[in-house]
């Protein structure tokens, strides 16, 4: 944060006497920088990433090594029916393979014969693997892959939310600037009307002007005061609207004071701030649009789901094999002669559930693919339309500036004629009213131009309705 900006907001939060306040300029760049750093909704947008990263951490937990201990004991009427201990250490891996080390120790009068073990217990080490269903794709693998895509998608969605706040904040700034410029115009012409009224009044007192001219000059003066008051209220309202985007680091809202003014030369910096040169290019890569990138990650996630459902059509065939030994310290005792193995097979006859799940996954994937293509076309057309709109505003601005210039010449000429006695106060006021209207139209056109720049930024970097 620049020293200038820190000084600016220190002035904002302190209450000073009006006569001691010196106008401080708040540029669009400084304003948006403060919004991006401290606005609560921007901070809230960061929670999207935190939420997705938490889900990613949770999905990785499916591959954590696991210790299991099963202890079972029965004693009745002073008889030790049985005591069973089964401790295992399991390591799940990516492709449906699980490594396992196990220790069993059983004792008692009424053990099931198959549970009889050596006195010092029995050690085993082996592996279980899913040969068909669950080998190349299973629930754990799918959950982890999708979680990674969710994190990437969340980053794009977070950027869209941040850009939306910046877009709305920029519109509030442009409205504030527009109302400030309008107020300045009414202040300038109020001073003209006051001088004209005083001059007309002196001329009347000296017998050079009729009384009706002082009345007309007075009406004009009151009208200018009325317009200035309306402009002042509009500026106050837009200042309050702008202040809703200003916060300090400790989530404290900032009240914008009267001596803080906008940058009247914003038109010279708005392209740089919004990076219009990039968005205004025909070579703009739509695939880099956050919305498109978000949809691409969503599509990748649905592709993982489709592969999982397709894998569900395969039969379940799980194999396990464990080497057995009484002595854990001698590796050579692990031989193929001492083992415990098994096979489990199952398969639904009609696969109606599995086929239904696969069809639903394909429909979801097709839906997001169509949405992606439609969004690309919408963005391209939106950008093209805004580029044409900006070109038109450039042309309109040139015309408007020429009109303002010509009306200014007409007013000065009419004022000279009036003081030479060759014109009337009515014509002077009429020329001045035309000049005021043309300047207000120029300000309104500039505001529309700024909005078009903001809309170009919006279309290029965020979702839109």
CSV table of C-alpha atoms in Angstrom, one decimal:
chain,number,residue,atom,x,y,z
A,1,UNK,CA,0.0,0.0,0.0
A,2,UNK,CA,1.4,3.3,-1.0
A,3,UNK,CA,2.1,6.0,1.5
A,4,UNK,CA,-0.3,8.3,-0.3
A,5,UNK,CA,-3.2,5.8,0.1
A,6,UNK,CA,-2.5,5.2,3.7
A,7,UNK,CA,-2.5,8.9,4.4
A,8,UNK,CA,-5.7,9.2,2.4
A,9,UNK,CA,-7.6,6.7,4.6
A,10,UNK,CA,-6.2,8.0,7.8
A,11,UNK,CA,-7.8,11.3,6.8
A,12,UNK,CA,-11.0,9.5,6.0
A,13,UNK,CA,-11.5,7.9,9.4
A,14,UNK,CA,-10.6,11.0,11.4
A,15,UNK,CA,-13.1,13.8,11.9
A,16,UNK,CA,-11.7,17.1,11.0
A,17,UNK,CA,-13.2,20.6,10.7
A,18,UNK,CA,-14.4,21.4,7.2
A,19,UNK,CA,-12.2,24.4,6.8
A,20,UNK,CA,-9.1,22.3,7.7
A,21,UNK,CA,-9.8,19.7,5.1
A,22,UNK,CA,-7.7,19.6,1.9
A,23,UNK,CA,-9.1,17.8,-1.1
A,24,UNK,CA,-7.6,14.3,-1.5
A,25,UNK,CA,-7.9,12.4,-4.8
A,26,UNK,CA,-9.0,8.8,-4.8
A,27,UNK,CA,-8.1,7.2,-8.1
A,28,UNK,CA,-9.9,4.2,-9.6
A,29,UNK,CA,-6.8,2.1,-9.3
A,30,UNK,CA,-6.3,2.9,-5.6
A,31,UNK,CA,-10.0,2.3,-5.0
A,32,UNK,CA,-10.2,-1.1,-6.7
A,33,UNK,CA,-6.9,-2.1,-5.0
A,34,UNK,CA,-8.5,-1.4,-1.6
A,35,UNK,CA,-11.7,-3.3,-2.5
A,36,UNK,CA,-9.7,-6.3,-3.7
A,37,UNK,CA,-7.6,-6.4,-0.5
A,38,UNK,CA,-10.2,-5.8,2.2
A,39,UNK,CA,-13.8,-6.2,1.0
A,40,UNK,CA,-15.6,-8.9,3.1
A,41,UNK,CA,-17.1,-10.6,0.1
A,42,UNK,CA,-13.7,-10.9,-1.5
A,43,UNK,CA,-12.5,-12.6,1.7
A,44,UNK,CA,-15.6,-14.8,1.6
A,45,UNK,CA,-14.7,-15.8,-2.0
A,46,UNK,CA,-11.5,-17.3,-0.6
A,47,UNK,CA,-13.5,-19.7,1.5
A,48,UNK,CA,-14.5,-21.4,-1.8
A,49,UNK,CA,-10.9,-22.6,-2.3
A,50,UNK,CA,-10.6,-23.5,1.4
A,51,UNK,CA,-13.7,-25.6,1.2
A,52,UNK,CA,-12.4,-27.4,-1.9
A,53,UNK,CA,-9.0,-28.0,-0.4
A,54,UNK,CA,-10.6,-29.5,2.6
A,55,UNK,CA,-12.5,-31.9,0.4
A,56,UNK,CA,-9.3,-32.8,-1.4
A,57,UNK,CA,-7.6,-33.5,2.0
A,58,UNK,CA,-10.6,-35.7,2.9
A,59,UNK,CA,-10.4,-37.7,-0.3
A,60,UNK,CA,-6.7,-38.3,0.1
A,61,UNK,CA,-7.5,-39.8,3.5
A,62,UNK,CA,-8.9,-42.9,1.6
A,63,UNK,CA,-5.3,-43.8,0.9
A,64,UNK,CA,-4.0,-43.4,4.4
A,65,UNK,CA,-2.4,-46.5,6.0
A,66,UNK,CA,-4.6,-48.0,8.7
A,67,UNK,CA,-4.2,-50.0,11.9
A,68,UNK,CA,-6.9,-52.4,12.9
A,69,UNK,CA,-7.2,-54.3,16.2
A,70,UNK,CA,-10.0,-56.8,16.9
A,71,UNK,CA,-10.0,-58.3,20.4
A,72,UNK,CA,-12.8,-60.7,21.5
A,73,UNK,CA,-12.9,-62.6,24.8
A,74,UNK,CA,-15.6,-64.8,26.4
A,75,UNK,CA,-15.4,-66.2,30.0
A,76,UNK,CA,-18.3,-67.9,31.8
A,77,UNK,CA,-18.5,-69.9,35.1
A,78,UNK,CA,-14.7,-69.7,35.5
A,79,UNK,CA,-14.2,-71.2,32.1
A,80,UNK,CA,-12.1,-69.4,29.5
A,81,UNK,CA,-14.2,-70.0,26.4
A,82,UNK,CA,-12.0,-68.1,24.0
A,83,UNK,CA,-9.6,-65.2,23.7
A,84,UNK,CA,-9.1,-63.8,20.2
A,85,UNK,CA,-6.7,-61.1,19.0
A,86,UNK,CA,-6.4,-60.0,15.4
A,87,UNK,CA,-4.2,-57.0,14.6
A,88,UNK,CA,-3.6,-55.8,11.1
A,89,UNK,CA,-1.7,-53.0,9.3
A,90,UNK,CA,-3.1,-52.1,5.8
A,91,UNK,CA,-1.7,-49.9,3.1
A,92,UNK,CA,-4.2,-49.1,0.3
A,93,UNK,CA,-2.7,-48.1,-3.1
A,94,UNK,CA,-3.9,-46.4,-6.2
A,95,UNK,CA,-4.9,-49.3,-8.5
A,96,UNK,CA,-7.2,-51.3,-6.2
A,97,UNK,CA,-4.3,-53.0,-4.6
A,98,UNK,CA,-4.0,-53.3,-0.8
A,99,UNK,CA,-1.0,-54.6,1.1
A,100,UNK,CA,-1.6,-56.1,4.5
A,101,UNK,CA,0.4,-57.4,7.5
A,102,UNK,CA,-1.5,-59.3,10.1
A,103,UNK,CA,-1.0,-61.0,13.5
A,104,UNK,CA,-3.4,-63.5,15.1
A,105,UNK,CA,-3.4,-65.0,18.5
A,106,UNK,CA,-6.2,-67.3,19.7
A,107,UNK,CA,-6.6,-69.3,22.9
A,108,UNK,CA,-9.5,-70.9,24.9
A,109,UNK,CA,-11.4,-74.1,25.6
A,110,UNK,CA,-14.1,-73.7,23.0
A,111,UNK,CA,-12.3,-72.3,20.0
A,112,UNK,CA,-13.6,-73.0,16.5
A,113,UNK,CA,-11.2,-75.6,15.1
A,114,UNK,CA,-10.2,-73.3,12.2
A,115,UNK,CA,-9.2,-70.7,14.8
A,116,UNK,CA,-6.6,-72.9,16.4
A,117,UNK,CA,-3.2,-71.3,16.0
A,118,UNK,CA,0.4,-71.9,17.3
A,119,UNK,CA,1.0,-70.9,20.9
A,120,UNK,CA,3.0,-67.8,19.9
A,121,UNK,CA,0.4,-66.7,17.3
A,122,UNK,CA,0.5,-66.5,13.6
A,123,UNK,CA,2.0,-63.8,11.4
A,124,UNK,CA,0.9,-63.2,7.8
A,125,UNK,CA,1.8,-60.8,5.0
A,126,UNK,CA,0.0,-60.5,1.8
A,127,UNK,CA,-2.0,-58.5,-0.8
A,128,UNK,CA,-5.5,-58.1,-1.9
A,129,UNK,CA,-6.4,-56.9,-5.4
A,130,UNK,CA,-9.5,-56.2,-7.5
A,131,UNK,CA,-8.9,-57.8,-10.9
A,132,UNK,CA,-11.9,-56.5,-12.8
A,133,UNK,CA,-14.2,-53.9,-11.2
A,134,UNK,CA,-12.2,-51.4,-9.2
A,135,UNK,CA,-8.8,-52.0,-10.7
A,136,UNK,CA,-8.4,-49.1,-13.2
A,137,UNK,CA,-11.1,-47.0,-11.6
A,138,UNK,CA,-12.7,-47.2,-8.1
A,139,UNK,CA,-14.5,-44.9,-5.7
A,140,UNK,CA,-11.3,-43.8,-3.9
A,141,UNK,CA,-9.5,-43.0,-7.1
A,142,UNK,CA,-12.5,-41.1,-8.5
A,143,UNK,CA,-13.0,-39.1,-5.3
A,144,UNK,CA,-9.4,-38.0,-5.3
A,145,UNK,CA,-9.3,-37.0,-9.0
A,146,UNK,CA,-12.6,-35.1,-8.7
A,147,UNK,CA,-11.4,-33.3,-5.6
A,148,UNK,CA,-8.4,-32.1,-7.5
A,149,UNK,CA,-10.6,-30.8,-10.3
A,150,UNK,CA,-12.9,-29.2,-7.7
A,151,UNK,CA,-9.9,-27.2,-6.3
A,152,UNK,CA,-9.0,-26.0,-9.7
A,153,UNK,CA,-12.6,-25.1,-10.5
A,154,UNK,CA,-12.9,-23.3,-7.2
A,155,UNK,CA,-10.0,-21.1,-8.0
A,156,UNK,CA,-11.7,-20.0,-11.2
A,157,UNK,CA,-15.1,-19.5,-9.5
A,158,UNK,CA,-13.3,-17.5,-6.7
A,159,UNK,CA,-11.8,-15.3,-9.4
A,160,UNK,CA,-15.2,-14.8,-11.0
A,161,UNK,CA,-16.7,-13.6,-7.6
A,162,UNK,CA,-13.8,-11.3,-7.0
A,163,UNK,CA,-14.1,-9.8,-10.5
A,164,UNK,CA,-17.8,-9.3,-10.0
A,165,UNK,CA,-17.1,-7.3,-6.8
A,166,UNK,CA,-14.5,-5.2,-8.7
A,167,UNK,CA,-17.0,-4.7,-11.6
A,168,UNK,CA,-19.8,-3.5,-9.3
A,169,UNK,CA,-17.3,-1.3,-7.4
A,170,UNK,CA,-16.1,0.3,-10.6
A,171,UNK,CA,-19.7,1.1,-11.6
A,172,UNK,CA,-20.1,2.8,-8.2
A,173,UNK,CA,-16.9,4.8,-8.8
A,174,UNK,CA,-18.0,5.9,-12.3
A,175,UNK,CA,-21.4,7.0,-10.9
A,176,UNK,CA,-19.6,9.0,-8.2
A,177,UNK,CA,-17.3,10.6,-10.8
A,178,UNK,CA,-20.3,11.5,-12.9
A,179,UNK,CA,-22.2,13.2,-10.1
A,180,UNK,CA,-19.0,15.0,-9.0
A,181,UNK,CA,-18.5,16.4,-12.5
A,182,UNK,CA,-22.2,17.5,-12.7
A,183,UNK,CA,-21.9,19.2,-9.4
A,184,UNK,CA,-18.8,21.1,-10.6
A,185,UNK,CA,-20.6,22.3,-13.7
A,186,UNK,CA,-23.5,23.7,-11.6
A,187,UNK,CA,-21.0,25.3,-9.2
A,188,UNK,CA,-19.3,27.0,-12.1
A,189,UNK,CA,-22.5,28.2,-13.8
A,190,UNK,CA,-23.9,29.3,-10.4
A,191,UNK,CA,-21.0,31.7,-10.1
A,192,UNK,CA,-21.7,33.0,-13.6
A,193,UNK,CA,-25.4,33.5,-12.7
A,194,UNK,CA,-24.5,35.3,-9.5
A,195,UNK,CA,-22.1,37.7,-11.3
A,196,UNK,CA,-24.7,38.3,-14.0
A,197,UNK,CA,-27.4,39.0,-11.5
A,198,UNK,CA,-25.2,41.5,-9.6
A,199,UNK,CA,-24.2,43.2,-12.8
A,200,UNK,CA,-27.8,43.4,-14.0
A,201,UNK,CA,-28.9,44.7,-10.6
A,202,UNK,CA,-26.2,47.5,-10.7
A,203,UNK,CA,-27.2,48.3,-14.3
A,204,UNK,CA,-30.9,48.6,-13.2
A,205,UNK,CA,-29.9,50.9,-10.3
A,206,UNK,CA,-28.0,53.1,-12.8
A,207,UNK,CA,-31.0,53.1,-15.1
A,208,UNK,CA,-29.2,51.1,-17.9
A,209,UNK,CA,-31.4,47.9,-17.6
A,210,UNK,CA,-35.1,47.4,-17.0
A,211,UNK,CA,-36.4,45.8,-13.8
A,212,UNK,CA,-37.6,42.8,-15.8
A,213,UNK,CA,-34.0,41.9,-16.5
A,214,UNK,CA,-33.2,41.7,-12.8
A,215,UNK,CA,-36.1,39.5,-12.3
A,216,UNK,CA,-35.0,37.1,-15.0
A,217,UNK,CA,-31.4,37.1,-13.7
A,218,UNK,CA,-32.8,36.4,-10.2
A,219,UNK,CA,-34.9,33.5,-11.5
A,220,UNK,CA,-31.8,32.1,-13.4
A,221,UNK,CA,-29.8,32.4,-10.2
A,222,UNK,CA,-32.4,30.5,-8.1
A,223,UNK,CA,-32.6,27.8,-10.8
A,224,UNK,CA,-28.9,27.3,-10.7
A,225,UNK,CA,-29.0,27.0,-6.9
A,226,UNK,CA,-31.8,24.5,-7.2
A,227,UNK,CA,-29.9,22.4,-9.8
A,228,UNK,CA,-26.7,22.6,-7.6
A,229,UNK,CA,-28.6,21.3,-4.6
A,230,UNK,CA,-30.0,18.4,-6.6
A,231,UNK,CA,-26.5,17.6,-7.9
A,232,UNK,CA,-25.1,17.8,-4.3
A,233,UNK,CA,-27.7,15.3,-3.0
A,234,UNK,CA,-26.9,13.0,-5.9
A,235,UNK,CA,-23.2,13.2,-5.1
A,236,UNK,CA,-23.9,12.4,-1.4
A,237,UNK,CA,-25.9,9.4,-2.4
A,238,UNK,CA,-23.2,8.1,-4.8
A,239,UNK,CA,-20.6,8.7,-2.1
A,240,UNK,CA,-22.5,6.5,0.3
A,241,UNK,CA,-22.9,3.9,-2.3
A,242,UNK,CA,-19.2,4.0,-3.0
A,243,UNK,CA,-18.4,3.7,0.7
A,244,UNK,CA,-20.1,0.3,0.9
A,245,UNK,CA,-17.1,-1.1,-1.0
A,246,UNK,CA,-14.5,0.5,1.3
A,247,UNK,CA,-13.3,-1.5,4.4
A,248,UNK,CA,-10.3,-1.6,6.6
A,249,UNK,CA,-8.3,-4.8,7.3
A,250,UNK,CA,-10.2,-5.5,10.5
A,251,UNK,CA,-13.6,-5.6,8.7
A,252,UNK,CA,-14.4,-2.0,9.7
A,253,UNK,CA,-16.4,0.0,7.1
A,254,UNK,CA,-15.0,3.4,6.0
A,255,UNK,CA,-17.1,6.5,5.8
A,256,UNK,CA,-16.1,8.6,2.7
A,257,UNK,CA,-15.6,12.2,3.7
A,258,UNK,CA,-16.5,15.2,1.6
A,259,UNK,CA,-12.9,16.2,0.9
A,260,UNK,CA,-12.2,12.9,-0.9
A,261,UNK,CA,-12.7,13.5,-4.6
A,262,UNK,CA,-12.5,11.2,-7.7
A,263,UNK,CA,-9.9,11.4,-10.4
A,264,UNK,CA,-11.4,13.6,-13.2
A,265,UNK,CA,-8.7,12.2,-15.5
A,266,UNK,CA,-9.9,8.6,-15.1
A,267,UNK,CA,-10.4,8.3,-18.8
A,268,UNK,CA,-6.6,8.3,-19.3
A,269,UNK,CA,-6.1,5.3,-17.0
A,270,UNK,CA,-9.2,3.1,-17.3
A,271,UNK,CA,-7.8,1.0,-20.2
A,272,UNK,CA,-4.7,0.1,-18.2
A,273,UNK,CA,-6.7,-0.7,-15.1
A,274,UNK,CA,-9.1,-3.0,-16.9
A,275,UNK,CA,-6.4,-4.3,-19.3
A,276,UNK,CA,-8.7,-3.4,-22.2
A,277,UNK,CA,-5.9,-3.8,-24.7
A,278,UNK,CA,-6.1,-7.6,-24.1
A,279,UNK,CA,-9.8,-7.9,-24.1
A,280,UNK,CA,-10.3,-5.6,-27.0
A,281,UNK,CA,-8.1,-7.8,-29.3
A,282,UNK,CA,-9.7,-10.1,-31.8
A,283,UNK,CA,-7.0,-12.6,-30.8
A,284,UNK,CA,-8.4,-12.9,-27.2
A,285,UNK,CA,-8.3,-16.5,-26.2
A,286,UNK,CA,-11.8,-17.4,-24.9
A,287,UNK,CA,-10.4,-20.7,-23.5
A,288,UNK,CA,-8.6,-18.6,-20.9
A,289,UNK,CA,-11.9,-17.1,-19.7
A,290,UNK,CA,-12.5,-18.1,-16.0
A,291,UNK,CA,-16.0,-19.3,-16.7
A,292,UNK,CA,-14.8,-21.5,-19.6
A,293,UNK,CA,-11.9,-22.9,-17.5
A,294,UNK,CA,-14.4,-23.6,-14.7
A,295,UNK,CA,-16.7,-25.5,-17.0
A,296,UNK,CA,-13.7,-27.4,-18.4
A,297,UNK,CA,-12.7,-28.6,-14.9
A,298,UNK,CA,-16.3,-29.5,-14.3
A,299,UNK,CA,-16.4,-31.5,-17.5
A,300,UNK,CA,-13.1,-33.3,-16.5
A,301,UNK,CA,-14.7,-34.2,-13.1
A,302,UNK,CA,-17.8,-35.6,-14.9
A,303,UNK,CA,-15.5,-37.5,-17.2
A,304,UNK,CA,-14.0,-39.2,-14.1
A,305,UNK,CA,-17.6,-40.0,-12.9
A,306,UNK,CA,-18.4,-41.5,-16.4
A,307,UNK,CA,-15.3,-43.7,-16.3
A,308,UNK,CA,-16.3,-44.9,-12.7
A,309,UNK,CA,-19.8,-45.8,-13.8
A,310,UNK,CA,-18.4,-47.6,-16.9
A,311,UNK,CA,-16.1,-49.5,-14.6
A,312,UNK,CA,-19.2,-50.5,-12.7
A,313,UNK,CA,-20.4,-52.7,-15.6
A,314,UNK,CA,-17.5,-55.1,-14.9
A,315,UNK,CA,-17.9,-58.1,-12.6
A,316,UNK,CA,-16.4,-57.9,-9.1
A,317,UNK,CA,-13.5,-60.2,-8.8
A,318,UNK,CA,-11.3,-59.8,-5.7
A,319,UNK,CA,-8.3,-61.9,-5.0
A,320,UNK,CA,-6.2,-62.1,-1.8
A,321,UNK,CA,-3.1,-64.0,-0.9
A,322,UNK,CA,-1.3,-64.1,2.4
A,323,UNK,CA,2.0,-65.8,3.4
A,324,UNK,CA,1.8,-67.4,6.8
A,325,UNK,CA,4.6,-67.9,9.4
A,326,UNK,CA,5.1,-68.5,13.1
A,327,UNK,CA,8.4,-66.7,13.2
A,328,UNK,CA,8.4,-63.1,12.0
A,329,UNK,CA,12.2,-62.8,12.4
A,330,UNK,CA,12.9,-65.4,9.7
A,331,UNK,CA,11.9,-64.3,6.2
A,332,UNK,CA,12.7,-67.7,4.7
A,333,UNK,CA,9.8,-69.1,6.6
A,334,UNK,CA,7.5,-67.2,4.2
A,335,UNK,CA,6.9,-69.9,1.6
A,336,UNK,CA,4.2,-70.8,-0.8
A,337,UNK,CA,3.5,-73.9,1.2
A,338,UNK,CA,2.0,-71.8,4.1
A,339,UNK,CA,-0.6,-69.5,2.8
A,340,UNK,CA,-4.1,-68.2,3.1
A,341,UNK,CA,-5.9,-67.2,0.0
A,342,UNK,CA,-9.3,-66.4,-1.3
A,343,UNK,CA,-11.4,-65.3,-4.3
A,344,UNK,CA,-14.7,-63.4,-4.3
A,345,UNK,CA,-16.8,-63.0,-7.5
A,346,UNK,CA,-20.1,-61.3,-8.0
A,347,UNK,CA,-22.0,-59.8,-10.9
A,348,UNK,CA,-25.6,-58.6,-11.3
A,349,UNK,CA,-27.4,-60.5,-14.1
A,350,UNK,CA,-29.1,-57.5,-15.8
A,351,UNK,CA,-26.9,-54.6,-14.7
A,352,UNK,CA,-29.9,-52.2,-14.8
A,353,UNK,CA,-28.6,-50.0,-12.0
A,354,UNK,CA,-25.1,-49.8,-13.4
A,355,UNK,CA,-26.4,-49.1,-16.9
A,356,UNK,CA,-28.7,-46.4,-15.6
A,357,UNK,CA,-25.9,-44.8,-13.6
A,358,UNK,CA,-23.7,-44.8,-16.8
A,359,UNK,CA,-26.5,-43.1,-18.8
A,360,UNK,CA,-27.0,-40.4,-16.2
A,361,UNK,CA,-23.2,-39.8,-16.1
A,362,UNK,CA,-23.2,-39.4,-19.9
A,363,UNK,CA,-26.1,-37.0,-19.8
A,364,UNK,CA,-24.4,-34.8,-17.3
A,365,UNK,CA,-21.2,-34.8,-19.3
A,366,UNK,CA,-23.1,-33.9,-22.5
A,367,UNK,CA,-25.0,-31.2,-20.7
A,368,UNK,CA,-21.8,-29.4,-19.5
A,369,UNK,CA,-20.2,-29.9,-22.9
A,370,UNK,CA,-23.1,-28.1,-24.6
A,371,UNK,CA,-23.1,-25.4,-21.9
A,372,UNK,CA,-19.4,-24.9,-22.5
A,373,UNK,CA,-19.8,-24.4,-26.3
A,374,UNK,CA,-22.8,-22.1,-25.8
A,375,UNK,CA,-21.0,-20.0,-23.3
A,376,UNK,CA,-18.1,-19.6,-25.7
A,377,UNK,CA,-20.4,-18.3,-28.4
A,378,UNK,CA,-22.1,-16.0,-26.0
A,379,UNK,CA,-18.8,-14.5,-24.7
A,380,UNK,CA,-17.5,-14.0,-28.2
A,381,UNK,CA,-20.7,-12.2,-29.3
A,382,UNK,CA,-20.8,-10.2,-26.2
A,383,UNK,CA,-17.2,-9.0,-26.6
A,384,UNK,CA,-17.8,-8.2,-30.3
A,385,UNK,CA,-20.8,-6.2,-29.5
A,386,UNK,CA,-19.0,-4.2,-26.7
A,387,UNK,CA,-16.1,-3.5,-29.0
A,388,UNK,CA,-18.5,-2.0,-31.5
A,389,UNK,CA,-20.2,0.0,-28.8
A,390,UNK,CA,-16.9,1.4,-27.6
A,391,UNK,CA,-16.1,2.5,-31.2
A,392,UNK,CA,-19.5,4.2,-31.4
A,393,UNK,CA,-18.9,6.0,-28.1
A,394,UNK,CA,-15.6,7.3,-29.4
A,395,UNK,CA,-17.3,8.8,-32.4
A,396,UNK,CA,-20.2,10.2,-30.2
A,397,UNK,CA,-17.6,11.7,-27.9
A,398,UNK,CA,-15.9,13.6,-30.7
A,399,UNK,CA,-19.3,15.0,-31.8
A,400,UNK,CA,-20.3,15.9,-28.3
A,401,UNK,CA,-17.0,17.7,-27.6
A,402,UNK,CA,-17.4,19.7,-30.8
A,403,UNK,CA,-21.0,20.7,-29.8
A,404,UNK,CA,-19.8,21.8,-26.3
A,405,UNK,CA,-17.0,23.8,-27.9
A,406,UNK,CA,-19.4,25.5,-30.4
A,407,UNK,CA,-22.0,26.3,-27.7
A,408,UNK,CA,-19.2,27.8,-25.6
A,409,UNK,CA,-18.3,30.1,-28.5
A,410,UNK,CA,-21.9,31.1,-29.0
A,411,UNK,CA,-22.4,31.9,-25.3
A,412,UNK,CA,-19.3,34.1,-25.2
A,413,UNK,CA,-20.4,35.9,-28.3
A,414,UNK,CA,-23.9,36.4,-26.9
A,415,UNK,CA,-22.5,37.8,-23.7
A,416,UNK,CA,-20.4,40.3,-25.6
A,417,UNK,CA,-23.4,41.4,-27.5
A,418,UNK,CA,-25.4,41.7,-24.3
A,419,UNK,CA,-22.9,44.0,-22.6
A,420,UNK,CA,-22.8,46.1,-25.8
A,421,UNK,CA,-26.6,46.4,-25.6
A,422,UNK,CA,-27.1,44.4,-28.8
A,423,UNK,CA,-28.7,41.3,-27.1
A,424,UNK,CA,-31.0,40.4,-24.3
A,425,UNK,CA,-30.6,38.5,-21.0
A,426,UNK,CA,-33.1,35.9,-22.3
A,427,UNK,CA,-30.8,35.0,-25.2
A,428,UNK,CA,-27.8,34.8,-22.9
A,429,UNK,CA,-29.6,32.5,-20.5
A,430,UNK,CA,-30.8,30.4,-23.4
A,431,UNK,CA,-27.3,30.0,-24.8
A,432,UNK,CA,-26.0,29.2,-21.3
A,433,UNK,CA,-28.7,26.6,-20.8
A,434,UNK,CA,-27.8,24.9,-24.1
A,435,UNK,CA,-24.2,24.9,-23.1
A,436,UNK,CA,-25.0,23.3,-19.7
A,437,UNK,CA,-27.2,20.7,-21.4
A,438,UNK,CA,-24.4,19.8,-23.8
A,439,UNK,CA,-21.8,19.5,-21.0
A,440,UNK,CA,-24.2,17.3,-19.0
A,441,UNK,CA,-24.7,15.1,-22.1
A,442,UNK,CA,-20.9,14.9,-22.5
A,443,UNK,CA,-20.6,13.8,-18.8
A,444,UNK,CA,-23.4,11.2,-19.3
A,445,UNK,CA,-21.7,10.0,-22.5
A,446,UNK,CA,-18.4,9.6,-20.6
A,447,UNK,CA,-20.2,7.6,-17.9
A,448,UNK,CA,-21.7,5.3,-20.6
A,449,UNK,CA,-18.3,4.9,-22.1
A,450,UNK,CA,-16.9,3.9,-18.7
A,451,UNK,CA,-19.7,1.5,-18.2
A,452,UNK,CA,-19.0,-0.1,-21.6
A,453,UNK,CA,-15.3,-0.5,-20.5
A,454,UNK,CA,-16.5,-2.2,-17.3
A,455,UNK,CA,-18.9,-4.4,-19.2
A,456,UNK,CA,-16.0,-5.4,-21.6
A,457,UNK,CA,-14.0,-6.3,-18.5
A,458,UNK,CA,-17.0,-8.2,-17.1
A,459,UNK,CA,-17.6,-10.2,-20.3
A,460,UNK,CA,-13.9,-11.1,-20.6
A,461,UNK,CA,-13.2,-12.3,-17.1
A,462,UNK,CA,-16.4,-13.3,-15.4
A,463,UNK,CA,-19.8,-15.0,-15.8
A,464,UNK,CA,-22.7,-12.8,-16.8
A,465,UNK,CA,-26.4,-13.1,-17.2
